[in-house]
Amino acid sequence: MKNLQIVGGLALVSLFGIGLACGDSGEGTRTDAVSDSMTIAGSESGSGGTTAGPSTTGGTTGAPPTGGATMMGTTTDVGTDSATSGSSSVGATEGDDPVIEVTIAPLDPLIIVVDGAVPPPLEFTATGHTMGGEEVPLTGTWDYDNPQIGIISANNGLFSATGDAGGVGLVHFVADGLGLEAETTATVKLHITSEPEPVDPGIKDMFDGAIDPDPAMTLLYPYDQTVFPRGLVGPTIQWNGGNPGDIYYLHAESPTFEFEFWGAVPPPSRYDFPLLPEDVWVKLTASTDGDVQLDIQRYDGNQAYLAETQTWTIAPSNLTGAIYYWEINNGNVVRLTPGDAAPENFIQKPPGVSCVACHSVSADGSTIAASFHGGYSPWGSIDAESGVVHHNSELSSGFQAISPDGGHVLWGHWNNGGFGTDGKLTLSEYNSNVVIAELVPPPGNGAPGHQAWSNDGNQIAFSMRTDGNGLDFTQSTLWLADVDLMNFTFANIAQIVDKDAMLPTTTFPTYSPDSQWVSFQRSNQARARGGLGELWMVNIDGQSPVRLGRANGEGAISAEQQLTNFEPTFLPVAVGGYYWLVFGSERMYGNTLTDTNPNSRFKQLWVTAIDANPQPGADNSHPAFWLPGQELNNQNMRGFWALGVCKGEGELCEAGYECCGGFCTGNPKTCNVTNDGCSELGDACEDASDCCLEVAECINGFCSVIPG
């Protein structure tokens, strides 16, 4: 048997002995070669391009996936009153000849959408096979389980790609009156090309025939092995080593997506994925769950060179919540929702307050605790949705922690304008100065500060400094304490991480979504400016603290640049199978921010993915990416990640952690207070048994899946 390829709807080769031109049903014909597949492609000219169909230039990452079909084209018994497990006791007959098996055709087709041109519908057909060896056409009901990428007519089996995304889905057929069913995969692949100015076909051929490594080009950003979520603006690819007249071939491909670009990218070379006529990065991430390979080749006017290659991983979920960070230049705490083009300046400062800083945000996104004025820095609380100040204590504090529900604040990092200490932290309600309880560490161990609340509400992490003052110190250790908000007590106060000889400042802790891990900063001083710092992580039992080498830039940037990372904060929920950590860094950003002077280099926010099943003593981080949407001309620090303000019942949503009721259900998906019997990924749970997927885990009250 031969594969069938249809370009622009024209049947070129027959499959199973039938011509599947548009409108032909092909019923009544069977193949014995059940592993054959077919490819269908639609095409139109690309964005300024000349490629009419899928190019072979640059190769392919592999054969199209077969998805999860376990019974491709085979028969299963859906169960009837008289059927026994694993057998077919009910069937249609040709005389006294019952149908005992159902097959569907074509098997495992690949539909390619080229530059937005969706091919004509593909017709699936079903054939019954009788006990006597006869074949009969069957009617029944068709469905497809991935409506984002394709839809199928329930009555006649006509399948159409949407063109919105690539991917793999399962075609399922149930025969009328037989209790028999059959399945196969259908894969959609998007192929987008971009050629703003025509490139000589001879130069294109040279890319395919290149044999020499590039002696000059260096790919700077992104980093190899970076994990990207969905829902963000695409990365600006940056490299050095080219000349003004060089021509580049950029090729990005996953099993269900392909992008090709030919053209000039003058130095300093920076390339953004096109937004028109299609947003390429949105299509790439929507079409990819897993790895995508990037190749960049250069033609210098004489020869083409081998590609500089990277592999990225696309996590199959949008980032959620909001990142609240301090713009040092403006003295403001601003809010950036992942995917937005710019931060929001939303806090309504009280009269006489010019600076808001040293902030923390409740995990549920309802309330901000921050300090006003600078200097003695009295604490206050702010409604996160409106930016209106709830409370201005006028009591010196500096940094503070806030409970996950926003109801309580633990304050008192320092106690006066000289950044002094009284050796304790004080607990109050978010809108009151009344002291409810005090966290008093054992005497002789230093002064507590930089406190953080666990996402389950049961623990506090904090540093204990033994020199300097609350703003400037160099010697500190990491401690934990249990907190009980029913009885307003603190207990089990103990050190879990000692200081390091080279980087003796151990501070700025943050809890993972499951509250079982703490990431923190090791540095040579508490302040970031001009300092050396890196990210670490430890289990709450204090065993095997580990440096987050890949997050710090190991293998991607210089050793000096790896010591420019500070102030980590976790997103309170697991998304796409990962924990996400935002942190401040003074590293270079490709060839965009290149100042390395410790006194003038820019602070920017970066994000790293952490495996959601971290192993003790192992580096569970991945290379970080620059957070899109922040302003490049500002000094940005103290990124604090929280969920967005929850949505009410009936509002549109993507996952239950966006909703006040904890559930996001229906079509279209809206917030609800109940589910449909089990919790989908991102919906509320008490334990893993509440989740629909058997492999899901309940992490910080929401169902999540861990890759691998």
XYZ file of C-alpha atoms in Angstrom, residues 189-691:
503
model
C 0.381 20.047 11.972
C 0.669 23.792 11.382
C 3.384 24.965 8.978
C 4.046 28.717 8.770
C 6.612 30.417 6.546
C 7.964 33.964 6.545
C 10.095 35.575 3.832
C 9.714 39.386 4.051
C 12.040 39.924 1.066
C 12.595 37.266 -1.610
C 15.701 35.150 -1.033
C 17.547 33.578 -3.954
C 16.547 29.873 -4.204
C 20.233 29.078 -4.700
C 21.023 30.502 -1.248
C 18.227 28.412 0.260
C 19.766 25.315 -1.291
C 23.108 26.210 0.278
C 21.565 26.044 3.766
C 20.555 22.469 3.106
C 24.062 21.579 1.901
C 26.067 23.314 4.645
C 28.943 21.283 6.114
C 31.065 23.767 8.111
C 30.323 25.045 11.637
C 29.712 28.773 11.914
C 32.990 30.424 12.996
C 31.385 33.636 14.284
C 27.735 33.352 15.303
C 26.935 32.995 19.016
C 23.357 32.440 20.159
C 22.837 34.520 23.320
C 19.156 34.260 24.236
C 17.021 32.289 24.943
C 19.070 29.604 26.649
C 19.162 25.996 25.517
C 16.747 23.711 27.445
C 14.527 26.591 28.630
C 10.976 25.648 29.642
C 8.405 28.168 28.379
C 4.741 28.310 29.405
C 1.920 29.285 27.127
C 0.259 32.679 27.269
C 3.334 34.938 27.060
C 4.762 37.157 24.349
C 7.352 35.130 22.455
C 11.062 35.471 23.257
C 13.282 37.816 21.281
C 15.956 35.543 19.824
C 19.315 37.327 20.086
C 22.728 36.510 18.679
C 26.080 38.086 17.838
C 28.639 37.419 15.143
C 26.789 38.303 11.950
C 27.355 40.965 9.313
C 24.868 43.529 7.946
C 24.381 41.674 4.650
C 24.065 38.152 6.039
C 21.010 36.022 5.243
C 19.560 33.707 7.893
C 17.401 30.618 7.853
C 15.508 30.156 11.118
C 13.643 26.898 11.588
C 11.535 25.927 14.620
C 9.818 22.552 14.668
C 7.937 20.176 16.929
C 5.990 17.087 15.814
C 2.858 19.194 15.302
C 4.255 22.615 14.343
C 6.827 24.038 11.949
C 8.032 27.584 11.257
C 10.544 28.729 8.642
C 12.045 32.184 8.104
C 14.497 33.370 5.480
C 15.915 36.886 5.545
C 18.312 39.467 6.911
C 18.647 40.235 10.638
C 21.291 42.984 10.888
C 23.504 43.221 13.985
C 22.900 43.453 16.854
C 20.782 40.546 15.632
C 17.381 40.257 17.322
C 14.485 38.322 15.894
C 10.865 38.365 17.070
C 8.428 35.768 15.822
C 5.931 37.456 13.440
C 2.597 38.645 14.813
C 0.905 38.968 11.418
C -0.798 37.502 9.502
C -0.621 34.944 12.325
C 0.934 35.198 15.786
C 3.585 32.540 15.297
C 4.553 32.153 18.963
C 0.912 31.720 20.010
C 0.480 29.063 17.312
C 3.753 27.348 18.253
C 2.939 27.092 21.956
C -0.696 26.116 21.354
C 0.492 23.344 19.030
C 3.311 21.974 21.178
C 3.292 20.023 24.411
C 6.938 19.132 24.952
C 10.058 19.833 22.942
C 10.575 22.206 20.038
C 13.894 22.475 18.207
C 15.281 25.804 17.006
C 17.933 25.961 14.264
C 19.539 29.175 12.988
C 21.833 29.102 9.958
C 23.839 31.976 8.463
C 24.885 32.727 4.896
C 27.726 35.277 4.833
C 27.721 36.036 1.100
C 30.077 33.200 0.253
C 28.831 30.119 2.050
C 26.166 28.850 4.412
C 27.114 27.350 7.764
C 25.687 24.602 9.926
C 22.963 25.598 12.355
C 23.279 26.829 15.887
C 20.696 24.628 17.612
C 18.642 24.776 20.786
C 15.838 22.708 22.257
C 13.071 24.310 24.300
C 10.200 22.692 26.180
C 6.654 24.075 26.029
C 4.606 23.489 29.187
C 0.943 22.883 28.260
C -0.632 25.679 30.347
C -0.740 29.443 30.605
C 0.954 31.094 33.543
C -1.574 32.502 35.959
C -1.834 35.155 38.644
C 0.064 38.419 38.771
C 3.591 39.477 39.625
C 3.855 42.505 41.890
C 7.255 44.149 41.725
C 9.072 47.284 42.772
C 10.127 49.826 40.156
C 13.075 51.387 41.944
C 13.208 54.362 39.584
C 9.641 55.360 40.481
C 9.288 54.090 44.052
C 6.163 52.162 43.047
C 4.863 48.639 43.427
C 3.324 47.743 40.057
C 1.405 44.692 38.855
C 2.192 42.655 35.743
C -0.195 39.950 34.622
C 1.675 37.332 32.546
C 0.915 37.962 28.896
C 0.241 41.695 29.298
C 2.324 44.172 27.328
C 3.078 46.465 30.279
C 2.709 46.651 34.071
C -0.179 48.389 35.800
C 0.399 51.254 38.230
C -2.646 50.700 40.439
C -1.945 51.530 44.101
C -3.781 54.602 45.372
C -1.218 56.079 47.730
C -2.508 57.814 50.858
C -1.825 61.547 51.201
C 1.830 62.185 52.012
C 2.995 58.737 50.896
C 5.474 58.983 48.029
C 7.005 55.496 48.222
C 5.490 52.021 48.579
C 8.001 49.172 48.951
C 9.040 46.008 50.839
C 5.802 44.330 49.741
C 4.327 40.858 50.109
C 1.057 39.565 48.613
C -1.359 36.973 49.987
C -1.285 33.763 47.967
C -4.960 34.175 47.057
C -4.204 37.576 45.500
C -6.620 39.512 47.704
C -4.334 41.662 49.870
C -0.938 43.343 49.756
C 1.193 44.092 52.794
C 3.769 46.807 52.190
C 5.751 49.587 53.811
C 5.241 53.292 53.235
C 7.602 56.284 53.076
C 10.964 54.501 53.305
C 13.190 55.002 56.345
C 11.248 53.704 59.338
C 8.868 52.086 56.800
C 5.547 51.656 58.661
C 3.512 48.706 57.451
C 0.113 48.877 55.828
C -2.308 46.709 53.876
C -3.794 47.333 50.434
C -6.746 45.826 48.578
C -5.102 44.135 45.593
C -8.062 44.521 43.254
C -8.706 48.233 43.700
C -5.350 49.454 45.008
C -7.112 51.183 47.921
C -5.209 51.205 51.228
C -6.991 49.197 53.943
C -4.750 50.198 56.811
C -1.760 52.439 57.539
C -0.301 51.336 60.864
C 2.336 54.054 61.292
C 4.353 51.336 63.077
C 7.886 50.694 61.812
C 8.270 47.342 60.098
C 10.282 47.181 56.877
C 9.405 43.770 55.431
C 6.368 41.700 56.407
C 4.668 38.408 55.581
C 0.951 38.023 54.904
C -1.173 34.897 55.395
C -2.420 33.042 52.288
C -5.964 34.384 52.739
C -4.816 37.939 53.430
C -6.255 37.988 56.953
C -3.075 38.354 59.046
C 0.241 40.167 58.790
C 3.520 39.228 60.480
C 5.529 42.434 60.767
C 8.513 43.977 62.541
C 11.568 43.166 60.417
C 12.921 46.378 61.900
C 11.524 48.681 64.561
C 12.815 52.208 63.867
C 14.338 54.541 61.314
C 17.776 53.098 62.071
C 16.599 49.620 60.974
C 17.045 48.210 64.472
C 15.351 45.199 66.038
C 13.624 44.108 69.213
C 14.373 40.458 68.399
C 10.865 39.347 67.465
C 8.166 39.420 64.794
C 4.628 40.571 65.586
C 1.298 39.113 64.399
C -1.743 41.334 63.768
C -4.864 41.266 61.671
C -4.437 42.888 58.266
C -6.346 46.025 59.319
C -5.327 46.443 62.945
C -2.336 47.355 65.116
C -3.503 45.055 67.918
C -0.825 42.485 68.755
C -2.242 38.936 68.593
C 0.967 36.966 69.069
C 4.744 37.268 68.818
C 7.302 35.035 67.134
C 10.298 35.130 69.479
C 13.291 33.015 68.348
C 15.618 31.501 70.961
C 17.885 34.201 72.407
C 21.444 34.551 71.160
C 20.721 33.568 67.528
C 20.193 37.007 66.022
C 17.345 39.128 64.705
C 14.506 37.729 62.555
C 13.482 39.228 59.227
C 12.579 38.723 55.550
C 9.734 36.501 56.752
C 7.536 34.477 54.341
C 4.288 32.518 54.894
C 3.772 28.986 53.560
C 0.980 28.426 51.054
C -0.815 26.005 53.372
C -0.792 28.674 56.096
C 0.971 26.481 58.657
C 4.555 27.706 58.643
C 6.801 30.762 58.559
C 10.277 30.893 57.006
C 12.619 33.727 57.985
C 16.260 34.730 58.172
C 18.196 35.363 61.394
C 20.894 38.002 61.026
C 23.808 38.316 63.405
C 25.387 41.556 62.171
C 24.544 44.943 60.681
C 20.971 46.235 60.683
C 17.677 45.219 59.114
C 18.558 46.843 55.770
C 22.280 46.101 55.524
C 23.671 42.853 56.879
C 25.979 40.102 55.662
C 25.652 37.213 58.150
C 22.392 35.269 58.400
C 20.857 31.782 58.569
C 17.499 30.320 57.516
C 14.859 29.309 60.100
C 11.319 27.885 60.188
C 8.487 28.126 62.695
C 5.038 26.525 62.807
C 2.128 28.947 63.079
C -1.364 28.163 64.414
C -3.960 30.813 63.546
C -6.671 29.033 65.514
C -4.802 29.460 68.802
C -2.425 32.236 67.679
C 0.778 30.464 68.634
C 4.216 29.806 67.153
C 6.106 26.572 67.786
C 9.029 24.407 66.638
C 11.270 27.382 65.899
C 14.470 25.982 64.426
C 17.314 26.674 62.000
C 17.334 24.595 58.788
C 20.147 26.177 56.697
C 23.450 27.554 57.971
C 25.374 30.384 56.331
C 27.942 29.699 53.634
C 31.572 30.785 53.878
C 31.650 32.519 50.475
C 28.021 33.713 50.485
C 27.172 34.100 54.191
C 23.854 35.950 53.745
C 21.050 33.362 53.694
C 17.729 35.155 53.274
C 14.595 35.976 51.221
C 12.850 32.573 51.570
C 9.778 31.544 49.560
C 7.625 28.404 49.734
C 6.844 26.046 46.844
C 3.145 25.494 46.038
C 3.024 22.301 48.136
C 4.750 24.073 51.082
C 7.354 21.288 51.237
C 10.270 23.236 49.755
C 11.842 26.615 50.364
C 13.845 28.517 47.780
C 16.117 31.246 49.101
C 18.945 33.619 48.295
C 22.571 33.040 49.211
C 24.587 36.231 48.834
C 27.462 38.245 50.231
C 25.105 40.984 51.491
C 21.404 41.557 52.004
C 21.107 44.268 49.354
C 21.347 43.248 45.721
C 23.050 46.361 44.327
C 26.704 45.569 43.710
C 26.367 42.240 45.488
C 26.881 38.589 44.632
C 23.875 36.302 44.862
C 22.481 32.979 43.706
C 19.336 30.879 44.158
C 19.126 27.755 46.305
C 16.386 25.357 47.418
C 15.907 23.028 50.390
C 13.250 20.681 51.724
C 11.543 21.930 54.880
C 13.344 19.184 56.803
C 16.580 21.045 56.063
C 18.189 18.104 54.293
C 20.532 18.594 51.320
C 20.277 22.281 50.337
C 21.025 22.516 46.617
C 22.132 25.320 44.338
C 19.683 25.953 41.487
C 22.493 25.955 38.954
C 20.467 26.055 35.749
C 18.240 28.855 37.080
C 21.359 30.800 38.013
C 22.617 30.456 34.431
C 24.996 27.521 34.672
C 26.043 26.390 31.201
C 24.523 29.481 29.570
C 26.302 32.559 30.970
C 29.660 33.330 32.556
C 30.521 32.383 36.141
C 30.419 36.060 37.124
C 26.947 36.470 35.629
C 25.720 33.434 37.561
C 26.229 35.423 40.789
C 23.659 38.117 39.957
C 20.422 36.433 41.137
C 18.305 37.547 44.093
C 14.907 37.535 45.863
C 13.008 34.473 44.547
C 9.235 34.033 44.870
C 7.138 31.007 43.846
C 3.799 31.133 42.021
C 1.447 29.577 44.641
C 0.117 26.851 42.296
C 1.695 24.294 39.973
C 1.020 25.069 36.302
C 1.700 22.800 33.348
C 3.488 20.285 35.542
C 5.997 22.764 36.971
C 6.524 25.127 39.867
C 7.400 28.621 38.610
C 9.863 30.910 40.367
C 10.299 34.607 39.608
C 13.490 36.336 40.748
C 15.511 39.488 40.215
C 18.715 39.312 38.226
C 21.371 41.786 37.124
C 22.629 39.469 34.369
C 22.978 40.493 30.747
C 19.860 40.088 28.643
C 21.186 38.877 25.296
C 22.556 41.834 23.373
C 19.771 44.110 24.659
C 21.028 44.833 28.209
C 24.804 44.446 28.208
C 26.063 46.602 31.099
C 28.066 44.452 33.548
C 29.147 47.242 35.911
C 27.829 46.244 39.379
C 27.008 49.875 40.135
C 24.915 50.545 37.021
C 23.741 47.242 35.497
C 19.983 46.762 35.213
C 17.822 44.727 37.544
C 15.210 42.745 35.648
C 12.777 39.938 36.473
C 13.427 36.405 35.230
C 11.388 33.193 35.563
C 12.558 29.613 35.936
C 10.562 26.380 35.839
C 11.149 23.963 38.722
C 10.193 20.299 38.343
C 7.019 19.716 40.358
C 8.464 16.520 41.785
C 11.761 17.919 43.102
C 14.308 15.399 44.307
C 16.428 16.130 47.405
C 19.977 17.129 46.562
C 19.266 17.541 42.827
C 19.083 20.697 40.739
C 15.407 20.639 39.757
C 15.503 23.982 37.946
C 15.622 24.828 34.242
C 17.259 27.749 32.418
C 15.397 30.990 33.071
C 13.683 33.341 30.658
C 13.319 37.121 30.789
C 9.794 38.112 31.879
C 8.037 39.836 28.955
C 6.050 42.985 29.693
C 8.402 44.639 32.180
C 10.036 47.886 31.165
C 13.646 47.664 30.056
C 14.484 51.201 31.188
C 13.506 50.589 34.833
C 15.291 48.903 37.695
C 12.848 46.112 38.642
C 13.136 43.971 41.761
C 11.264 42.093 44.502
C 8.901 40.269 42.161
C 6.171 38.740 44.329
C 3.875 36.208 42.657
C 0.279 35.631 43.742
C -2.932 34.358 42.216
C -5.161 36.896 40.553
C -8.166 38.268 42.393
C -10.634 35.378 42.183
C -13.493 35.403 39.678
C -17.136 34.983 40.633
C -19.548 32.263 39.562
C -20.367 32.458 35.841
C -17.247 34.388 34.812
C -15.076 32.962 32.036
C -12.005 31.060 33.228
C -9.207 28.714 32.196
C -8.761 26.788 35.467
C -10.357 26.497 38.881
C -7.553 28.333 40.667
C -8.863 31.495 38.975
C -12.291 31.056 40.566
C -13.576 31.937 44.026
C -15.467 28.613 44.060
C -12.429 26.628 42.942
C -13.962 25.053 39.813
C -13.892 25.969 36.125
C -16.395 23.846 34.188
C -18.622 23.721 31.133
C -18.253 24.814 27.518
C -17.356 27.621 27.402
C -15.589 27.209 30.738
C -16.949 29.371 33.535
C -16.372 29.592 37.270
C -18.523 27.324 39.396
C -18.838 26.241 43.023
C -19.095 22.536 42.129
C -17.582 20.179 39.583
C -19.011 17.452 37.382
C -18.091 14.630 39.738
C -14.299 14.916 39.649
C -11.814 17.774 39.405
C -10.039 18.558 36.154
C -6.468 19.880 36.127
C -6.391 23.249 37.870
C -9.619 22.615 39.782
C -9.919 22.399 43.560
C -9.166 19.168 45.416
C -8.608 17.879 48.920
C -6.456 14.963 47.812
C -5.443 13.175 44.609
C -8.552 10.965 44.638
C -10.647 14.045 43.805
C -8.847 14.494 40.462
